[in-house]
Each structure stands twice: as structure tokens, then as C-alpha cells.
Coordinates of C-alpha atoms in Angstrom, one line a residue:
X275 CA 72.0 -17.4 20.1
X276 CA 69.1 -18.0 22.4
X277 CA 67.7 -20.7 20.2
X278 CA 71.0 -22.5 20.0
X279 CA 71.3 -22.4 23.8
X280 CA 67.9 -24.0 24.2
X281 CA 68.8 -26.7 21.7
X282 CA 72.1 -27.5 23.6
X283 CA 70.1 -27.8 26.9
X284 CA 67.8 -30.3 25.3
X285 CA 70.6 -32.5 24.3
X286 CA 72.3 -32.2 27.7
X287 CA 69.1 -33.5 29.4
X288 CA 69.0 -36.5 27.1
X289 CA 72.7 -37.4 27.8
X290 CA 72.1 -37.0 31.6
X291 CA 69.1 -39.4 31.5
X292 CA 71.0 -42.0 29.5
X293 CA 74.0 -41.9 31.8
X294 CA 71.7 -42.2 34.9
X295 CA 70.0 -45.3 33.5
X296 CA 73.3 -47.0 32.5
X297 CA 74.8 -46.2 36.0
X298 CA 71.9 -47.8 37.8
X299 CA 72.1 -50.9 35.6
X300 CA 75.8 -51.2 36.2
X301 CA 75.5 -51.0 40.0
X302 CA 72.9 -53.8 40.0
X303 CA 75.1 -56.0 37.9
X304 CA 78.2 -55.4 40.1
X305 CA 76.2 -56.3 43.3
X306 CA 75.1 -59.5 41.7
X307 CA 78.7 -60.5 40.5
X308 CA 80.2 -59.9 44.0
X309 CA 77.8 -62.3 45.7
X310 CA 79.8 -65.3 47.2
X311 CA 76.9 -67.5 47.6
X312 CA 74.3 -67.9 44.9
X313 CA 73.3 -65.1 42.5
X314 CA 70.8 -62.6 43.9
X315 CA 67.6 -62.7 42.0
X316 CA 66.9 -59.4 40.1
X317 CA 63.1 -58.7 40.1
X318 CA 61.5 -58.0 36.8
X319 CA 60.2 -54.7 38.2
X320 CA 63.8 -53.4 38.3
X321 CA 64.3 -54.1 34.6
X322 CA 61.0 -52.3 33.9
X323 CA 62.1 -49.4 36.0
X324 CA 65.3 -49.1 34.0
X325 CA 63.3 -49.2 30.7
X326 CA 60.9 -46.5 31.8
X327 CA 63.7 -44.3 32.9
X328 CA 65.3 -44.5 29.5
X329 CA 61.9 -44.0 27.7
X330 CA 61.2 -41.0 29.9
X331 CA 64.6 -39.5 29.0
X332 CA 63.9 -39.9 25.3
X333 CA 60.4 -38.4 25.6
X334 CA 61.7 -35.5 27.6
X335 CA 64.4 -34.8 25.0
X336 CA 61.9 -34.9 22.1
X337 CA 59.5 -32.4 23.9
X338 CA 62.4 -30.1 24.7
X339 CA 63.5 -30.2 21.0
X340 CA 60.0 -29.5 19.8
X341 CA 59.6 -26.5 22.2
X342 CA 63.0 -25.2 21.1
X343 CA 62.2 -25.5 17.4
X344 CA 58.6 -24.1 17.9
X345 CA 59.9 -21.1 19.9
X346 CA 62.5 -20.5 17.2
X347 CA 59.8 -20.3 14.5
X348 CA 57.7 -18.1 16.7
X349 CA 60.7 -15.9 17.6
X350 CA 61.5 -15.5 13.9
X351 CA 58.0 -14.1 13.1
X352 CA 57.8 -12.1 16.3
X353 CA 61.2 -10.5 15.6
X354 CA 59.9 -9.0 12.3
X355 CA 56.2 -7.9 11.8
X356 CA 57.0 -7.3 8.1
X357 CA 58.3 -10.8 7.8
X358 CA 55.1 -12.1 9.5
X359 CA 52.9 -10.1 7.0
X360 CA 54.9 -11.5 4.1
X361 CA 54.4 -15.0 5.4
X362 CA 50.6 -14.5 5.7
X363 CA 50.4 -13.0 2.2
X364 CA 52.2 -16.0 0.8
X365 CA 49.7 -18.3 2.5
X366 CA 46.8 -16.4 1.0
X367 CA 48.3 -16.4 -2.4
X368 CA 48.9 -20.1 -2.3
X369 CA 45.3 -20.6 -1.2
X370 CA 44.1 -18.5 -4.2
X371 CA 46.2 -20.4 -6.6
X372 CA 44.7 -23.6 -5.3
X373 CA 41.1 -22.5 -5.8
X374 CA 39.4 -23.9 -8.9
X375 CA 39.5 -21.6 -11.9
X376 CA 35.7 -21.3 -12.1
X377 CA 35.4 -20.2 -8.5
X378 CA 37.3 -17.0 -9.3
X379 CA 34.8 -16.1 -12.1
X380 CA 31.5 -16.3 -10.3
X381 CA 29.2 -13.3 -9.8
X382 CA 28.9 -12.6 -6.0
X383 CA 25.2 -11.8 -6.3
X384 CA 23.9 -14.9 -8.0
X385 CA 26.8 -17.4 -8.0
X386 CA 26.6 -17.7 -11.8
X387 CA 29.6 -17.2 -14.1
X388 CA 30.5 -13.7 -15.0
X389 CA 30.4 -12.1 -18.5
X390 CA 34.2 -12.8 -18.8
X391 CA 33.5 -16.5 -18.6
X392 CA 30.8 -16.2 -21.2
X393 CA 33.1 -14.3 -23.5
X394 CA 35.8 -16.9 -23.1
X395 CA 33.4 -19.8 -23.8
X396 CA 32.0 -18.1 -26.9
X397 CA 35.5 -17.3 -28.1
X398 CA 36.5 -21.0 -27.8
X399 CA 33.3 -22.2 -29.5
X400 CA 33.7 -19.8 -32.4
X401 CA 37.4 -20.5 -32.7
X402 CA 36.6 -24.2 -32.8
X403 CA 34.6 -23.7 -36.0
X404 CA 31.1 -23.2 -34.6
X405 CA 28.8 -22.8 -37.6
X406 CA 26.0 -20.9 -35.8
X407 CA 25.1 -19.8 -32.2
X408 CA 22.3 -18.2 -30.4
X409 CA 22.7 -15.8 -27.5
X410 CA 19.6 -15.1 -25.4
X411 CA 19.3 -12.5 -22.7
X412 CA 16.7 -12.5 -19.9
X413 CA 16.1 -9.5 -17.8
X414 CA 14.3 -9.6 -14.5
X415 CA 12.8 -6.1 -14.6
X416 CA 11.4 -6.3 -11.0
X417 CA 15.0 -6.5 -9.7
X418 CA 15.8 -3.0 -10.6
X419 CA 12.4 -1.7 -9.6
X420 CA 12.8 -3.3 -6.1
X421 CA 16.4 -2.1 -5.9
X422 CA 15.1 1.5 -6.2
X423 CA 13.6 1.3 -2.7
X424 CA 14.4 -2.1 -1.1
X425 CA 17.8 -3.6 -1.6
X426 CA 17.3 -6.7 0.6
X427 CA 14.1 -7.7 -1.2
X428 CA 15.8 -7.1 -4.6
X429 CA 18.6 -9.5 -3.6
X430 CA 16.2 -12.2 -2.4
X431 CA 14.2 -11.8 -5.6
X432 CA 17.2 -12.2 -7.8
X433 CA 18.4 -15.3 -5.9
X434 CA 15.0 -17.0 -6.2
X435 CA 14.7 -16.2 -9.9
X436 CA 18.2 -17.4 -10.7
X437 CA 17.4 -20.7 -8.9
X438 CA 14.2 -21.0 -10.9
X439 CA 16.2 -20.3 -14.1
X440 CA 18.9 -22.8 -13.3
X441 CA 16.4 -25.5 -12.6
X442 CA 14.6 -25.0 -15.9
X443 CA 17.7 -24.7 -18.1
X444 CA 19.3 -27.6 -19.9
X445 CA 22.6 -28.6 -18.4
X446 CA 24.6 -28.0 -21.6
X447 CA 23.6 -24.4 -21.7
X448 CA 26.0 -21.8 -20.2
X449 CA 24.2 -19.3 -17.9
X450 CA 26.1 -16.0 -17.2
X451 CA 25.2 -13.0 -14.9
X452 CA 26.1 -10.1 -17.2
X453 CA 24.3 -7.2 -15.6
X454 CA 22.3 -6.2 -12.5
X455 CA 19.2 -8.2 -13.3
X456 CA 20.2 -9.6 -16.6
X457 CA 21.2 -13.2 -17.3
X458 CA 22.6 -14.4 -20.6
X459 CA 22.3 -17.9 -22.0
X460 CA 24.6 -19.2 -24.7
X461 CA 23.0 -21.8 -26.9
X462 CA 25.8 -23.5 -28.8
X463 CA 25.5 -26.8 -30.5
X464 CA 23.8 -28.2 -33.6
X465 CA 20.2 -27.3 -32.9
X466 CA 18.4 -25.1 -35.4
X467 CA 18.0 -21.4 -34.5
X468 CA 14.2 -21.6 -34.4
X469 CA 14.5 -24.5 -31.8
X470 CA 16.8 -22.3 -29.7
X471 CA 14.4 -19.4 -29.9
X472 CA 11.5 -21.7 -28.8
X473 CA 13.6 -22.8 -25.8
X474 CA 14.3 -19.2 -24.8
X475 CA 10.6 -18.4 -25.1
X476 CA 9.7 -21.4 -23.0
X477 CA 12.2 -20.3 -20.3
X478 CA 10.7 -16.8 -20.3
X479 CA 7.2 -18.2 -19.9
X480 CA 8.2 -20.5 -17.0
X481 CA 9.9 -17.6 -15.2
X482 CA 6.7 -15.5 -15.1
X483 CA 4.9 -17.8 -12.7
X484 CA 4.0 -16.2 -9.4
X485 CA 6.8 -15.9 -6.8
X486 CA 6.4 -15.5 -3.0
X487 CA 8.8 -12.9 -1.5
X488 CA 8.4 -12.5 2.2
X489 CA 4.7 -11.8 2.6
X490 CA 4.2 -10.6 -0.9
X491 CA 3.1 -12.5 -4.0
X492 CA 4.9 -11.2 -7.1
X493 CA 4.2 -11.9 -10.7
X494 CA 7.6 -11.4 -12.2
X495 CA 8.1 -9.2 -15.2
X496 CA 10.5 -10.9 -17.6
X497 CA 12.0 -9.3 -20.8
X498 CA 14.0 -11.2 -23.3
X499 CA 16.3 -10.4 -26.2
X500 CA 18.5 -12.4 -28.5
X501 CA 21.1 -12.3 -31.3
X502 CA 22.4 -14.9 -33.7
X503 CA 26.0 -15.7 -34.5
X504 CA 27.3 -14.9 -37.1
X505 CA 24.4 -13.0 -38.6
X506 CA 24.4 -10.3 -35.9
X507 CA 28.1 -10.2 -35.3
X508 CA 31.3 -12.3 -34.7
X509 CA 32.7 -10.7 -31.6
X510 CA 31.3 -12.1 -28.3
X511 CA 31.3 -8.7 -26.6
X512 CA 29.5 -7.1 -29.5
X513 CA 27.0 -9.9 -29.6
X514 CA 26.3 -9.5 -25.9
X515 CA 25.9 -5.7 -26.1
X516 CA 23.5 -6.1 -29.0
X517 CA 21.4 -8.7 -27.2
X518 CA 21.0 -6.4 -24.2
X519 CA 20.2 -3.4 -26.4
X520 CA 17.2 -5.3 -27.8
X521 CA 15.4 -5.0 -24.5
X522 CA 16.6 -1.5 -23.6
X523 CA 13.5 0.3 -24.6
X524 CA 14.2 3.3 -22.5
X525 CA 17.5 5.0 -21.5
X526 CA 18.3 8.3 -19.7
X527 CA 19.1 11.2 -21.9
X528 CA 22.4 12.1 -20.3
X529 CA 23.2 8.8 -18.6
X530 CA 23.4 10.5 -15.2
X531 CA 21.0 9.5 -12.4
X532 CA 20.9 11.5 -9.1
X533 CA 19.1 10.4 -6.0
X534 CA 15.8 12.1 -5.3
X535 CA 13.2 11.1 -2.8
X536 CA 10.3 12.0 -5.1
X537 CA 11.9 9.8 -7.8
X538 CA 12.2 6.9 -5.4
X539 CA 8.6 7.3 -4.3
X540 CA 7.5 7.5 -7.9
X541 CA 9.4 4.3 -8.7
X542 CA 7.8 2.5 -5.8
X543 CA 4.3 3.7 -6.8
X544 CA 4.8 2.6 -10.4
X545 CA 6.0 -0.8 -9.3
X546 CA 3.0 -1.1 -6.9
X547 CA 0.6 -0.2 -9.7
X548 CA 2.0 -2.8 -12.0
X549 CA 1.8 -5.5 -9.4
X550 CA -1.7 -4.6 -8.2
X551 CA -3.2 -4.5 -11.7
X552 CA -1.5 -7.9 -12.4
X553 CA -3.4 -9.3 -9.5
X554 CA -6.6 -7.5 -10.5
X555 CA -6.4 -9.2 -13.9
X556 CA -6.0 -12.6 -12.3
X557 CA -8.8 -12.0 -9.8
X558 CA -11.3 -10.5 -12.2
X559 CA -11.3 -7.2 -10.4
X560 CA -11.3 -5.1 -13.6
X561 CA -14.3 -4.1 -15.7
X562 CA -15.2 -2.4 -19.0
X563 CA -17.6 0.5 -19.3
X564 CA -19.0 1.5 -22.6
X565 CA -19.7 5.1 -23.8
X566 CA -22.1 5.4 -26.7
X567 CA -21.1 6.6 -30.2
X568 CA -24.1 8.1 -32.0
X569 CA -24.9 8.9 -35.6
X570 CA -27.0 12.0 -35.4
X571 CA -28.1 11.8 -39.1
X572 CA -29.5 8.3 -38.5
X573 CA -30.7 9.1 -35.0
X574 CA -29.3 6.0 -33.3
X575 CA -26.4 4.5 -31.4
X576 CA -24.0 2.8 -33.8
X577 CA -21.2 1.9 -31.5
X578 CA -19.5 2.2 -28.1
X579 CA -15.9 2.8 -26.9
X580 CA -14.7 0.2 -24.3
X581 CA -13.1 2.1 -21.4
X582 CA -11.2 0.3 -18.6
X583 CA -12.3 0.7 -15.0
X584 CA -10.5 -0.3 -11.9
X585 CA -12.5 -0.2 -8.7
X586 CA -10.5 0.1 -5.5
X587 CA -11.1 -1.4 -2.1
X588 CA -12.9 1.8 -0.9
X589 CA -15.4 1.5 -3.7
X590 CA -13.9 4.4 -5.7
X591 CA -12.6 4.1 -9.3
X592 CA -8.9 4.9 -9.8
X593 CA -8.6 7.3 -12.7
X594 CA -7.3 5.8 -15.9
X595 CA -5.1 8.9 -16.3
X596 CA -3.1 7.6 -13.3
X597 CA -2.5 4.0 -14.2
X598 CA -2.8 3.7 -18.0
X599 CA 0.5 5.6 -18.8
X600 CA 2.3 3.4 -16.3
X601 CA 0.9 0.2 -17.7
X602 CA 1.7 1.2 -21.3
X603 CA 5.4 1.5 -20.4
X604 CA 5.5 -2.0 -19.1
X605 CA 5.0 -5.4 -20.7
X606 CA 1.9 -6.0 -18.6
X607 CA 0.2 -3.9 -21.3
X608 CA 0.2 -7.1 -23.4
X609 CA -1.7 -9.0 -20.8
X610 CA -4.1 -6.2 -20.2
X611 CA -4.7 -5.7 -23.9
X612 CA -5.5 -9.4 -24.3
X613 CA -8.0 -9.1 -21.4
X614 CA -9.6 -6.0 -22.8
X615 CA -10.1 -7.4 -26.3
X616 CA -11.4 -10.7 -25.0
X617 CA -13.8 -9.1 -22.5
X618 CA -15.1 -6.5 -25.1
X619 CA -15.8 -9.3 -27.6
X620 CA -17.5 -11.4 -25.0
X621 CA -19.8 -8.7 -23.6
X622 CA -20.6 -7.1 -26.9
X623 CA -21.6 -10.5 -28.3
X624 CA -24.5 -10.4 -25.8
X625 CA -25.9 -7.0 -27.0
X626 CA -27.8 -8.7 -29.9
X627 CA -30.4 -10.0 -27.4
X628 CA -31.4 -6.4 -26.6
X629 CA -31.7 -5.3 -30.2
X630 CA -28.2 -3.8 -30.6
X631 CA -26.7 -6.7 -32.5
X632 CA -25.1 -4.5 -35.2
X633 CA -23.5 -2.1 -32.7
X634 CA -19.7 -1.8 -33.0
X635 CA -17.3 -1.8 -30.1
X636 CA -14.1 0.2 -30.2
X637 CA -11.0 -1.0 -28.2
X638 CA -8.0 1.1 -27.5
X639 CA -4.5 -0.2 -28.4
X640 CA -1.2 1.1 -27.1
X641 CA 1.9 1.5 -29.2
X642 CA 3.4 -1.4 -27.4
X643 CA 0.5 -3.7 -28.3
X644 CA 0.6 -2.5 -31.9
X645 CA 4.2 -3.8 -32.1
X646 CA 3.3 -7.2 -30.7
X647 CA 3.8 -10.1 -33.2
X648 CA 0.8 -11.9 -31.7
X649 CA -1.7 -9.0 -32.2
X650 CA -3.5 -10.4 -35.2
X651 CA -3.7 -13.9 -33.8
X652 CA -5.0 -12.6 -30.4
X653 CA -7.7 -10.5 -32.0
X654 CA -8.9 -13.2 -34.3
X655 CA -8.9 -15.9 -31.6
X656 CA -11.0 -13.6 -29.3
X657 CA -13.6 -12.9 -32.0
X658 CA -13.9 -16.6 -32.9
X659 CA -14.1 -17.7 -29.3
X660 CA -17.1 -15.5 -28.6
X661 CA -18.7 -15.8 -32.1
X662 CA -18.2 -12.1 -32.5
X663 CA -18.1 -10.6 -36.0
X664 CA -14.9 -8.9 -36.9
X665 CA -16.9 -6.3 -38.7
X666 CA -18.3 -5.1 -35.3
X667 CA -14.8 -4.5 -33.9
X668 CA -12.9 -1.3 -34.2
X669 CA -9.3 -0.6 -33.0
X670 CA -8.4 2.8 -31.7
X671 CA -4.8 4.2 -31.6
X672 CA -3.5 7.7 -30.9
X673 CA -1.8 9.3 -33.9
X674 CA 1.4 9.3 -31.8
X675 CA 1.3 5.5 -31.6
X676 CA 0.5 5.1 -35.3
X677 CA 3.3 7.4 -36.4
X678 CA 6.1 5.6 -34.5
X679 CA 6.7 3.3 -37.5
X680 CA 4.4 4.3 -40.4
X681 CA 5.4 1.3 -42.7
X682 CA 4.8 -1.2 -39.9
X683 CA 1.5 0.5 -38.9
X684 CA 0.4 0.5 -42.5
X685 CA 1.0 -3.2 -42.8
X686 CA -0.9 -4.0 -39.6
X687 CA -3.8 -1.7 -40.5
X688 CA -4.2 -3.3 -43.9
X689 CA -4.1 -6.8 -42.4
X690 CA -6.8 -5.8 -39.9
X691 CA -9.0 -4.2 -42.5
X692 CA -8.8 -7.3 -44.7
X693 CA -10.4 -9.2 -41.8
X694 CA -13.2 -6.7 -41.6
X695 CA -11.8 -4.8 -38.6
X696 CA -12.0 -1.0 -38.8
X697 CA -9.2 1.4 -37.6
X698 CA -9.7 4.7 -35.9
X699 CA -7.2 7.4 -35.1
X700 CA -7.9 8.9 -31.6
X701 CA -7.1 12.4 -30.3
X702 CA -6.5 13.7 -33.8
X703 CA -4.7 17.0 -33.7
X704 CA -3.1 16.4 -30.3
X705 CA -0.1 14.4 -31.5
X706 CA 2.2 14.7 -34.5
X707 CA -0.5 16.5 -36.6
X708 CA 1.3 15.5 -39.8
X709 CA -0.9 15.2 -42.8
X710 CA 1.6 12.9 -44.6
X711 CA 0.3 9.8 -42.6
X712 CA -3.3 10.5 -43.6
X713 CA -2.2 9.6 -47.2
X714 CA 0.0 6.6 -46.2
X715 CA -2.0 5.0 -43.4
X716 CA -5.2 3.1 -44.3
X717 CA -7.7 3.8 -41.6
X718 CA -11.5 4.5 -41.4
X719 CA -12.1 7.2 -38.9
X720 CA -10.5 10.1 -37.1
X721 CA -11.7 11.5 -33.9
X722 CA -11.4 15.3 -33.3
X723 CA -9.7 15.8 -29.9
X724 CA -11.8 17.3 -27.1
X725 CA -9.4 20.2 -26.9
X726 CA -10.9 21.5 -30.2
X727 CA -14.5 20.4 -29.5
X728 CA -14.8 22.3 -26.2
X729 CA -16.7 25.6 -26.6
X730 CA -16.7 25.3 -30.4
X731 CA -19.9 27.3 -30.5
X732 CA -18.2 30.3 -29.0
X733 CA -14.5 30.0 -29.9
X734 CA -13.7 31.1 -33.4
X735 CA -10.3 29.3 -33.4
X736 CA -12.0 26.0 -32.5
X737 CA -14.6 26.6 -35.1
X738 CA -12.0 27.1 -37.8
X739 CA -10.0 23.9 -36.8
X740 CA -13.1 21.7 -36.6
X741 CA -14.5 23.0 -39.9
X742 CA -11.1 22.2 -41.6
X743 CA -10.9 18.7 -40.1
X744 CA -14.5 17.9 -41.1
X745 CA -13.8 19.1 -44.6
X746 CA -10.5 17.1 -44.7
X747 CA -12.2 13.9 -43.7
X748 CA -15.0 14.4 -46.3
X749 CA -12.4 14.9 -49.0
X750 CA -10.3 11.8 -48.0
X751 CA -13.4 9.7 -47.6
X752 CA -12.7 9.2 -43.8
X753 CA -15.4 9.4 -41.2
X754 CA -15.0 12.2 -38.6
X755 CA -16.2 11.9 -35.0
X756 CA -16.3 14.7 -32.5
X757 CA -15.4 13.3 -29.1
X758 CA -16.0 14.9 -25.7
X759 CA -19.2 16.9 -26.6
X760 CA -20.9 17.9 -23.3
X761 CA -23.3 20.7 -24.3
X762 CA -26.2 20.9 -26.8
X763 CA -24.7 24.0 -28.3
X764 CA -21.5 22.2 -29.2
X765 CA -23.5 19.5 -30.9
X766 CA -25.6 22.0 -32.9
X767 CA -22.5 23.9 -34.0
X768 CA -20.6 20.8 -35.2
X769 CA -23.7 19.4 -36.9
X770 CA -24.1 22.6 -38.9
X771 CA -20.5 22.1 -40.1
X772 CA -21.4 18.7 -41.4
X773 CA -20.3 16.4 -38.5
X774 CA -22.7 13.5 -37.9
X775 CA -20.8 11.3 -35.5
X776 CA -20.5 12.2 -31.8
X777 CA -19.3 10.8 -28.5
X778 CA -19.4 12.6 -25.1
X779 CA -21.3 13.1 -21.8
X780 CA -24.1 14.9 -23.6
X781 CA -25.2 11.6 -25.1
X782 CA -24.1 9.4 -22.3
X783 CA -21.5 8.6 -19.8
X784 CA -19.6 5.3 -19.8
X785 CA -21.7 2.5 -18.2
X786 CA -21.3 -1.2 -17.6
X787 CA -22.3 -3.7 -20.3
X788 CA -25.7 -4.5 -19.1
X789 CA -26.6 -0.8 -18.7
X790 CA -25.3 0.0 -22.2
X791 CA -27.5 -2.7 -23.8
X792 CA -30.5 -1.0 -22.2
X793 CA -29.8 2.4 -23.8
X794 CA -32.0 1.5 -26.8
X795 CA -35.1 2.1 -24.7
X796 CA -33.8 5.4 -23.1
X797 CA -36.3 8.1 -24.1
X798 CA -34.1 10.9 -22.9
X799 CA -31.3 9.7 -25.2
X800 CA -33.8 9.2 -28.0
X801 CA -34.8 12.9 -27.8
X802 CA -31.1 13.9 -28.0
X803 CA -30.7 11.8 -31.1
X804 CA -33.1 13.9 -33.0
X805 CA -31.6 16.2 -35.6
X806 CA -31.0 19.7 -34.2
X807 CA -33.9 21.3 -36.1
X808 CA -36.4 18.7 -35.0
X809 CA -35.0 18.8 -31.5
X810 CA -35.4 22.6 -31.4
X811 CA -38.9 22.4 -32.8
X812 CA -39.9 20.0 -30.0
X813 CA -38.4 22.2 -27.4
X814 CA -40.4 25.2 -28.6
X815 CA -43.6 23.1 -28.6
X816 CA -43.0 21.9 -25.1
X817 CA -42.3 25.5 -24.0
X818 CA -45.7 26.7 -25.4
X819 CA -47.5 23.8 -23.7
X820 CA -46.0 24.5 -20.3
X821 CA -46.6 28.2 -20.6

């Protein structure tokens, strides 16, 4: 009713204005007609005034009508809050409907399409008769590590890595954000699978370039996985899950993770170690020390074990027991392994100038390195680069690493031995201790773990174990080395059992390359290299002379 009243008032004002204008015009015309002499001139300003009056009336009417209609609309919504909410919801729904379809399927963290978009695209391609496809998965491992203690830095890192990936990827490839730090790439088309694999490898390599995040320089850790359609599956979701599983090397046992401050601190420490040692490799801050391996029967040094050393800013060495386990769980172990093999071959190639040209060097390999497809190529390239004979190189693995996949290990061992490289099983007895692999794995030497060597001269249990292992090696034609000998009594006891190869502090601590090459002229070491009987005879002679 109120709205109708306002509308009527608007029309009344218009009618009044029109009548007023017409009346004024009529009066002027009548005055002119009643003139007895000549017609009175009507100024132009009078006519303009009449026109303005009419225009003003019309304008006033239109404003009044607008206000009436506007108030009516406002009053409608004010009268019912529920109606107003329904109106706003309708506007929002309309806006959503108008958004492009792709905008509703973008990951909020990266701006890339979600896994639903990927699945739809793969389904369409497969349904259209795609003969073969290749799905690659790239994981930014640093993202999750950063997320454990710094969510903001993790988000910034992900954004920069995604930008880098988008810039390096061909436009016809579909990128999809399928997990926290995991991006999938769908390689459809007619390219050969090997070409697509090469493209994925090239992307992975490009992503590993250093990245500046705030005031920190990060060398990203990038892991990749892949599956082939239709060889590895036909369903897009199954293919994606299998691709991701190829890089899931470790999973929690129960799938439940609870917050713990020590766990967070440990994650931060591990991440820091990986980043620091990555920079240490680049800046040549690492070094190798060499511990002599002696043949007591021959009375000379026959080899050395290369041991990694990492000096800190304060001049102290960080214990390998702290950082080696962390490194072996990450893919940086491949880089570190390459550096170690290359450095050992380069430095050992110089020992010939000091009369130790036939001395072997033993390099430790992790289980992860053993699984690397580039292991053989890396080793042979390093020996050729430094003109180092493969017969002077020995690879050491723990029995745990060797036993992870016996068939695969046997294949690698045989391939290395054909090239002249010898294989040694380290820490024997401390791992699986399964005698079956002694028969199935081709290797040249086993090293008795320090746990059994310690106090062997006065511990009956250790004596029994060492005697059995020495006899076992002799029966299988495998050399046996006692590692960790620290006292003369231990050496004498093991020598009496038939052991001739030794390594430990008694014969020498790990030293830099230049110091190791000078051990040939060390008279103290020369005395220790005498057979136990001769050494004892010399000690008695010296005792009589001094008395």
C-alpha cells in the first residue's frame, strides 16, 4: 500500500507541472489576442521559460518514480531477511555457474589442475582409442620436509618449483597437482615411450638446480616415478596410484602420525644435514681418509678403506655415525657415492709415486647406490678418467644391503668382478647372518665385525665365532679380514687361528691421502707388520738390551 501511494504521488506531481505550464502559456496568448492596437511582442525568454518548466516537471516525475521503485525493491528485501538471503544465494550460484569449468578444478596450493581433471583427461584419451600413454610423477621431497617445521617456507617452495616445472614442460602436456608435493604429467600422443621417459628425466634434472628461498639456498631433492598405459593398467586412478607407489620407498607401519616435538626437531635436523652436505659436495668441503689394510703373512700394506670425513666450521669432524644413516635414506646418497668413488680413484692413482702403486682402495656402497642403474657406468667412467686400474678397486657392502635382493646383487657382483673389481661383505655376522647367500653371491672377501674381534684373546665366545668364520672362509675360498683390531693380543690370537688380513687402530688410524702414501716408510708400522713370533722375539731382545 505504501509503495502504491508513493507511485500515485509521483504521477500527481507530473500532472500538476503540466497543468501549470499550459495555464501560463494560455494566459500569455489571451493577453496577446485582446490587444486592440498591434500584437504585443512575446520575448523568446518566455518561451524558453515555459519549455524549462515542462522539462523540470518531467525530470521531477522520473526521479520520483525511480525513488518509488527503488524503495519498493529495498522494502521487499528489508521486509524478509530470509528472502534477502535467498536472493544473495541465487546471485552467488549464478556467478559460480558462469565461472569457466577449469577454474573450479584447480588446486588451491599450486593453481594446477586437480587429479580429477587428470583422470577425466586420461579417460577421454583412452576412450578415444589411445594406443599407449605414459604417466610420470614428480615429487618435491623438500616440500614435506619443510612442512614439518615451516609451513610458510614450504608453500613458497612449492610455488617456485611449480613455476619452474610449468616453464620447462611442453604446452601439450597436462600437469596435475595430485598430492601434497607431487605433480603428475600425462604424456599422451604418438611419441615413443622411451622418448617420453627421456623427457621426464630431463625435467627432473632441470628441477634440481639451486633455488633461493628467502635467505637460504636450497638444492631441491626431486624423486620421479612412472607407469605405462596399457602395460601397467587401464584405469586412470590405478595408474596414478601405481606411479606414486614407485617413489614411496618408506611408509609408516600403522599409517598414523601423531605430533611430537622431538619428531619435528629430528625432521628439521635431518633436512638440515641433507642440505648442508649437498653444499659441502659443491664447495669441496668433504674429504676422504684412508685406513690401512695389512697382510700380516706378507708383512705389508695391501690396501686401504676410504672413509668419509666432514669437517665443521669449528674445525671438528662430524661423526659419520650421525650423518651417514641420514644420507643413505635420501637420494643425495647417489651424488655422494659418485663423489666418493671419483675422489678415491683420483687420490689412489697418485700413490704409485710413493711406491704403493699396487695398493687397493675399498669404497663403501649403500643399498640405495647398489640399486642405481648407473652404478656400473659411474664406476668405470671414474676409473678411466683417472687412469686407475679396476683391479685396484674394491667395493664394500654390508650383508644387509647385499641381501635385500639376492638375485639383483648377484648380477651386479658378477658384472663388477668381470671388470676386475673385487667385492667385500662388511660387518659380517652383524646383519642377516644367513649362510645361504654365501653360496649364491659371488664375492671375494668377508670382514669379521668388530663386535666379535674385540677382546677375542680373553673371550671364549668370540674365539669360537672367529675360529668358525675363518675356517668357513678358508673352505669357501673367500679371504677373511678382521676389522677393528686395537691391541696386539687380539692380533696374535687371530693370527694363531689362521687370519692374515687385518684392519684397525693397532696398525693405523684413518689419515688423509698424502699421509697414507707415506706409511711405507713408517718404521713403527713396519715393526707391527712382522709375524707375531718374530715380533715377540724382537721385543725380548730389546728388553734384554735395555735391562
